Short mmCIF file of C-alpha atoms in Angstrom, two decimals:
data_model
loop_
_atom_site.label_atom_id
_atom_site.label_comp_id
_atom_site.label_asym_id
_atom_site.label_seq_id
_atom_site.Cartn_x
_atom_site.Cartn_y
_atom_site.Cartn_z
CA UNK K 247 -19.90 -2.67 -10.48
CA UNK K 248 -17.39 0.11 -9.88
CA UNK K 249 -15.90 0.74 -13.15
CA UNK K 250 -18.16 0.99 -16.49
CA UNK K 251 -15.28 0.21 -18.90
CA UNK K 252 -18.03 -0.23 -21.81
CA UNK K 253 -18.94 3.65 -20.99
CA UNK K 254 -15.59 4.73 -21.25
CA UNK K 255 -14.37 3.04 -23.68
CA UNK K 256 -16.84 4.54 -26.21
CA UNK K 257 -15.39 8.06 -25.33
CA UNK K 258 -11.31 6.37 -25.26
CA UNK K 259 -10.68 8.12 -28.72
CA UNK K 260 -11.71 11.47 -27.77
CA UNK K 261 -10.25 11.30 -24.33
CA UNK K 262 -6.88 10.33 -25.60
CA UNK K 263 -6.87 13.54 -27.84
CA UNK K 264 -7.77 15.14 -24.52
CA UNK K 265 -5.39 13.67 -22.84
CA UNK K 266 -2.06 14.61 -25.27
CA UNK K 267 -3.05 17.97 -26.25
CA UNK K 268 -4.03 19.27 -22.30
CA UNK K 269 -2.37 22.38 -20.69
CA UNK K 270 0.17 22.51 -19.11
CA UNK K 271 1.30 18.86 -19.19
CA UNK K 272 -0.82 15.66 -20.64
CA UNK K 273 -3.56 15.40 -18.06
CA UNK K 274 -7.66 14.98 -18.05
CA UNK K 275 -10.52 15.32 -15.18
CA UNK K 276 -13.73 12.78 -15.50
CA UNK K 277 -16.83 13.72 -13.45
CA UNK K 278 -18.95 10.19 -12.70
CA UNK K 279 -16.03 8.23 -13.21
CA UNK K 280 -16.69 5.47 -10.49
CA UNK K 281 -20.25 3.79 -10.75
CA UNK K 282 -22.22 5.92 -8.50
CA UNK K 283 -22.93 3.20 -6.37
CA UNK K 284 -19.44 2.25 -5.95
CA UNK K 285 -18.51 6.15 -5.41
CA UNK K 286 -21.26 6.55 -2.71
CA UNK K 287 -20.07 3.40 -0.52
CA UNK K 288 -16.39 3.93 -0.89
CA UNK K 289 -17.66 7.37 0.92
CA UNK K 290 -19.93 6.16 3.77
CA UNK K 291 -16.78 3.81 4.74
CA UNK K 292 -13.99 6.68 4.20
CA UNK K 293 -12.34 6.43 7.76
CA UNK K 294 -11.94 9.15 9.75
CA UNK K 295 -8.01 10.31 10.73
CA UNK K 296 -6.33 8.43 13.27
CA UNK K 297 -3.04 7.34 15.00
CA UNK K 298 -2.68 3.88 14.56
CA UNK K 299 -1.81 3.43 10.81
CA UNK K 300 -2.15 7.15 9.46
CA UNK K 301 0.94 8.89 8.12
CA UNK K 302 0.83 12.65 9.69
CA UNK K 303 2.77 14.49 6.67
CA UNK K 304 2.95 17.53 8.76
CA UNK K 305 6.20 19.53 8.05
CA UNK K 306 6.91 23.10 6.01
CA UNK K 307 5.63 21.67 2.48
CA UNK K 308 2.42 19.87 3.47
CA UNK K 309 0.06 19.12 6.15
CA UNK K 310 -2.16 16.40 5.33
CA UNK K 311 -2.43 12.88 6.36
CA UNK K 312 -2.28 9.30 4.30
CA UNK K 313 -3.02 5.37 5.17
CA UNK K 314 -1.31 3.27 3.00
CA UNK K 315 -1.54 0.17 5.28
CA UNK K 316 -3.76 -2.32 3.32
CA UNK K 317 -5.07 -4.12 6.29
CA UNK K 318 -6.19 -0.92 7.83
CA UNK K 319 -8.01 0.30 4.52
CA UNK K 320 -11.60 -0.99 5.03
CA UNK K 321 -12.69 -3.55 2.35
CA UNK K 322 -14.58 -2.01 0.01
CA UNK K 323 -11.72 0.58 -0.62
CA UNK K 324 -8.93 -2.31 -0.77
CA UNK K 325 -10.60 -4.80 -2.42
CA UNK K 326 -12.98 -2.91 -4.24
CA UNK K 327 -11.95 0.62 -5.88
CA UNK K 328 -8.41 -0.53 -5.63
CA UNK K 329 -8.23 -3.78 -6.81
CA UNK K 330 -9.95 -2.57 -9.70
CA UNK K 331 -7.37 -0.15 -10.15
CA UNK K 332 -4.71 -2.08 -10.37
CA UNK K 333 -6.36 -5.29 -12.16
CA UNK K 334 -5.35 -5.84 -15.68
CA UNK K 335 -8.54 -4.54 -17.63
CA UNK K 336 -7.98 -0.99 -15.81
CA UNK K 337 -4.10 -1.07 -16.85
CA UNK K 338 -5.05 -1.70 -20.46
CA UNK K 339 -7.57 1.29 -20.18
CA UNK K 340 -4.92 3.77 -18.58
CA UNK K 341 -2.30 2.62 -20.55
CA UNK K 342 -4.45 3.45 -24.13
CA UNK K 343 -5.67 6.77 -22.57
CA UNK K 344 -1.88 7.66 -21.23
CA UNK K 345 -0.45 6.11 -24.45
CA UNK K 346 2.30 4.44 -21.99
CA UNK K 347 3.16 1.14 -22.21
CA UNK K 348 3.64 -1.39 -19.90
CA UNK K 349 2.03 -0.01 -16.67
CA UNK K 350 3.08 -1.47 -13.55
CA UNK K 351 0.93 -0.70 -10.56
CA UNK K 352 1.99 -0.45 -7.22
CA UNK K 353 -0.27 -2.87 -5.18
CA UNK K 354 2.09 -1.97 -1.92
CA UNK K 355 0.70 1.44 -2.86
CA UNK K 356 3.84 3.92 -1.00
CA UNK K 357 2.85 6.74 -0.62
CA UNK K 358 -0.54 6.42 -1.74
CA UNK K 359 -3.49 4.84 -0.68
CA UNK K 360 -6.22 7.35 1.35
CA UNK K 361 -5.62 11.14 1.25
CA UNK K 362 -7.05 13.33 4.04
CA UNK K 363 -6.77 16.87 4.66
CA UNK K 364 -8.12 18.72 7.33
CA UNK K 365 -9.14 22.75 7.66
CA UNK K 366 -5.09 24.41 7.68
CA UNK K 367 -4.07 21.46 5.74
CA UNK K 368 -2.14 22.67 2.10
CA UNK K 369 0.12 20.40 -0.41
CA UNK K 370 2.82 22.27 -1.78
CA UNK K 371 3.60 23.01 -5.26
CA UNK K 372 5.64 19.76 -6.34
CA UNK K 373 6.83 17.09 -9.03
CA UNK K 374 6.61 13.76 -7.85
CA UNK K 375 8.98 11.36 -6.63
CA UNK K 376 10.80 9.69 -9.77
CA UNK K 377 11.09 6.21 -8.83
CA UNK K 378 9.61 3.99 -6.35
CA UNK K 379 11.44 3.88 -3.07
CA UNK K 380 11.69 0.27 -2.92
CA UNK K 381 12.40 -0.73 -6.46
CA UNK K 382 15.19 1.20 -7.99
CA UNK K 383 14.06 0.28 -12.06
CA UNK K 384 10.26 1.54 -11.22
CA UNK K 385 10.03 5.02 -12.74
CA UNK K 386 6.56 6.92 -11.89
CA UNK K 387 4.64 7.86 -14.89
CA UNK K 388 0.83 8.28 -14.15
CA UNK K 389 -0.95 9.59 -11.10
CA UNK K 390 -4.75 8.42 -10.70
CA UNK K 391 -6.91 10.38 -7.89
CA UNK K 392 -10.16 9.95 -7.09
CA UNK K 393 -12.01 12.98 -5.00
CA UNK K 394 -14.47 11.43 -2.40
CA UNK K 395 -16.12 15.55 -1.63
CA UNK K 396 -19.55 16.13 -1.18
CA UNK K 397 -20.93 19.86 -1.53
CA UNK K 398 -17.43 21.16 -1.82
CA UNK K 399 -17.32 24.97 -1.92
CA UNK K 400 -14.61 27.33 -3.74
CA UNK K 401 -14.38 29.18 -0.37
CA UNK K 402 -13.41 26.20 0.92
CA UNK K 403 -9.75 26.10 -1.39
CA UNK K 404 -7.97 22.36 -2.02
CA UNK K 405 -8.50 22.93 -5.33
CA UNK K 406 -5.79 21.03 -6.95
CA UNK K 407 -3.52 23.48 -9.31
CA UNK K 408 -1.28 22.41 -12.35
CA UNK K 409 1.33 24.76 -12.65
CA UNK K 410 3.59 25.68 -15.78
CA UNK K 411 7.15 23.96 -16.46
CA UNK K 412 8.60 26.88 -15.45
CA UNK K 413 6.57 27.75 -12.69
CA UNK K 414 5.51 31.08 -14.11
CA UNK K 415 1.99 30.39 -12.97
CA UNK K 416 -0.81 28.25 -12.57
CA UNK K 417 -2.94 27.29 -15.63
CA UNK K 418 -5.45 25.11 -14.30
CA UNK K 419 -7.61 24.63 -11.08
CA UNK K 420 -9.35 21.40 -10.65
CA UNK K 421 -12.30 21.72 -7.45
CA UNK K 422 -11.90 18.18 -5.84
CA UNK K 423 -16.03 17.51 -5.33
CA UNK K 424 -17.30 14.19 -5.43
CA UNK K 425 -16.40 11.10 -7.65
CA UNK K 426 -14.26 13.55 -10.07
CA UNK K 427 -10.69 11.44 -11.17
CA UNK K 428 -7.48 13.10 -12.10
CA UNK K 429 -5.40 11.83 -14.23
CA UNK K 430 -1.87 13.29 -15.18
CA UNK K 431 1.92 12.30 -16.45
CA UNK K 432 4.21 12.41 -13.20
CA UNK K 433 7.12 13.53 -15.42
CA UNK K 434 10.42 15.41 -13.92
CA UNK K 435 8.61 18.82 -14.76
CA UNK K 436 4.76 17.80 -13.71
CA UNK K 437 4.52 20.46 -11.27
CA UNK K 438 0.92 20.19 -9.02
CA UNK K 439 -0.35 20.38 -5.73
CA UNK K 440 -2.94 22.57 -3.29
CA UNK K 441 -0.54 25.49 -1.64
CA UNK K 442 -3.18 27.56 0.26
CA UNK K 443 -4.11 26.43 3.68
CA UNK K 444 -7.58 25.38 3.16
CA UNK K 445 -11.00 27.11 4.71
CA UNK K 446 -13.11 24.28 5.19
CA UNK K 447 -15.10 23.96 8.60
CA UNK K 448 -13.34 22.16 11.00
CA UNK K 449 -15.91 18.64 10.44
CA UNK K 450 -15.26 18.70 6.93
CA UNK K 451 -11.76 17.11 5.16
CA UNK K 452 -10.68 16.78 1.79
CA UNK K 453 -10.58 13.12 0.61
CA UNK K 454 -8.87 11.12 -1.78
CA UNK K 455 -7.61 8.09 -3.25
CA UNK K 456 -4.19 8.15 -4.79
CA UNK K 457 -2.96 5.57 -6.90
CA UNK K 458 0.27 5.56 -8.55
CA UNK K 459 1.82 3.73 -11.61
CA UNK K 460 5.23 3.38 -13.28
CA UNK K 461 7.07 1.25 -15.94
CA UNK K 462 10.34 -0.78 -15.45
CA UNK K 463 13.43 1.20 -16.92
CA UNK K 464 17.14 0.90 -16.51
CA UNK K 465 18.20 2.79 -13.51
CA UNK K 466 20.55 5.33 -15.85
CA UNK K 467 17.80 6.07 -18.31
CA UNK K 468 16.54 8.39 -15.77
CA UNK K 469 17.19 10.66 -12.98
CA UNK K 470 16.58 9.50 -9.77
CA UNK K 471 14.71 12.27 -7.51
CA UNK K 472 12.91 12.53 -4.53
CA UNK K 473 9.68 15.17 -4.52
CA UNK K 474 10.44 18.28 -6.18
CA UNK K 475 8.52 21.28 -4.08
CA UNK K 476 8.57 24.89 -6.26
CA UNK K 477 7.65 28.22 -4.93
CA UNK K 478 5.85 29.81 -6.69
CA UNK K 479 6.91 33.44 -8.01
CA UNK K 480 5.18 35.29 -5.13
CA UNK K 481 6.22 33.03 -2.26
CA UNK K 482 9.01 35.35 -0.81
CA UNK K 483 11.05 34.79 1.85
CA UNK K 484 9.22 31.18 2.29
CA UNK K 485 10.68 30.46 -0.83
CA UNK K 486 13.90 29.73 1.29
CA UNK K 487 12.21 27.60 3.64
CA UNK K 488 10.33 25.15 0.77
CA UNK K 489 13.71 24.70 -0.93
CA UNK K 490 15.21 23.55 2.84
CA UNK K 491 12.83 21.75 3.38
CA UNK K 492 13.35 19.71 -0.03
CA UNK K 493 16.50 19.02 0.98
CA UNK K 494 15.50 16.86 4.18
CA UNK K 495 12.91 15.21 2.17
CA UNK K 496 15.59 14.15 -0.49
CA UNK K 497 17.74 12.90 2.28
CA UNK K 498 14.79 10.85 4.53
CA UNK K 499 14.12 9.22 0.67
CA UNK K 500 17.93 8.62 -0.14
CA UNK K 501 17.35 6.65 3.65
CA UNK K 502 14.01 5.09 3.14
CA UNK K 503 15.85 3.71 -0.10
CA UNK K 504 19.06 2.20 1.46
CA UNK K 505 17.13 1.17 4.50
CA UNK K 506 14.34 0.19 3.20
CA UNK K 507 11.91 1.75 5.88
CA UNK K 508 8.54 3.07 5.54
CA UNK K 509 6.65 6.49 5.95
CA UNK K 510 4.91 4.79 8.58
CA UNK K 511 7.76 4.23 11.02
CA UNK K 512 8.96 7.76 10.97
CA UNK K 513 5.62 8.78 11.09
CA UNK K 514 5.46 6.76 14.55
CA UNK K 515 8.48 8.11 15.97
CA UNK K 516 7.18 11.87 15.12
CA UNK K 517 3.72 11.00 16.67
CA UNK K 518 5.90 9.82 20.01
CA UNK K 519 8.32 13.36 19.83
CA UNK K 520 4.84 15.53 19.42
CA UNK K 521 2.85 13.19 22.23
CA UNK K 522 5.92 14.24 24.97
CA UNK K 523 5.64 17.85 24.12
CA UNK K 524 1.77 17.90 25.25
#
């Protein structure tokens, strides 16, 4: 089993209180989500970062890397944890506990899939992506992640922050240890992410699983927006370098959109430019 829905559901009243009424924007942590079974095996078979397949996000606003490609996922992660995820019993869950409707989820799973961060690595403070890259009436509502960390220590940072709408500060740290789930609203305003450079030893990453979720809308019924990074009040001068570097993200999405390329491709042709300057 990897999912006790009988468990949770008992609790789906509370948690939906929870869920409304949470700080900054509607969000809620579970410890022991997964079955601990199904937690301990999607760990033991958590791949380690590679070439072939990873996305290297490494520019000004992040450093981390992601494997979206569903035939490099091993099995138990595909076909297990996320299948599960996106099957229709787990829909009807998040969409009671979110109290949104009509749930899609995204089995190609852009810009999702495996999360791993090594010691140096950071994530920006950020608002999602608005709509799917590929489907222009997909707006992203939900964000689901699931924290694969054994004995993670504070020293260690990654802890994921959820900052104020107005970026005045940061009102809650989440510590991403092992088989705790996120969920949160990926509204215009939802502003999260892990800005220090993390202290980890150099054999130890963060890991994750990030799935996303949206609903089919009219394309004017909202704005259409490519990841939102925010500096935080006492960023400084690299302030002026996050907001830059938004820019060039906006415009490789506006591409990825019309051209309908992956992450993965430019994430080849940057592992060719930085293999030629060794």
């Amino acid at each position: 089993m990897i999912f006790d829905y009988q468990k949770w559901e008992e609790s789906l009243q509370v948690d939906q209180e929870k869920y409304q009424n949470a700080s900054p924007y509607p969000h809620i942590l579970f410890d022991n989500f997964l079955e601990e079974t199904a937690a301990k095996k999607a760990l033991s078979v958590f791949p380690s970062i590679a070439d072939k397949g990873w996305i290297h996000y490494v520019h000004v606003n992040e450093k981390k890397h992601g494997l979206n490609k569903l035939d490099l996922i091993p099995s138990f992660i595909k076909d297990g944890i996320i299948k599960e995820f996106n099957s229709p019993a787990f829909i009807s869950y998040l969409e009671r506990l979110t109290q949104i409707d009509s749930l899609l989820p995204d089995t190609t799973i852009e810009g999702g899939g495996i999360h791993q961060s090594e010691k140096g690595g950071f994530l920006n403070v950020h608002a999602d992506f608005t709509v799917h890259p590929h489907k222009k009436t997909w707006r992203r509502r939900v964000n689901v992640l699931i924290y694969l960390n054994e004995n993670w220590k504070e020293s260690y940072k990654g802890y994921l922050e959820l900052w104020e709408k107005d970026m005045s500060k940061c009102t809650v740290q989440i510590a991403p240890i092992f088989n705790r789930v996120v969920v949160f609203n990926t509204d215009e305003d939802s502003f999260h992410g892990f800005p220090d450079p993390m202290e980890c030893p150099e054999d130890i990453t963060r890991k994750s699983i990030a799935l996303y979720y949206f609903t089919e809308e009219k394309p004017a019924s909202f704005k259409r927006r490519a990841t939102n990074y925010k500096a935080r009040p006492n960023d400084g001068i690299k302030a002026v370098f996050i907001w830059l570097d938004k820019k060039m993200i906006a415009l490789y999405t506006w591409i990825k959109g019309v051209f309908g390329i992956n992450d993965d491709v430019v994430s080849k042709i940057l592992n060719l430019f930085s293999k030629k300057k060794k």
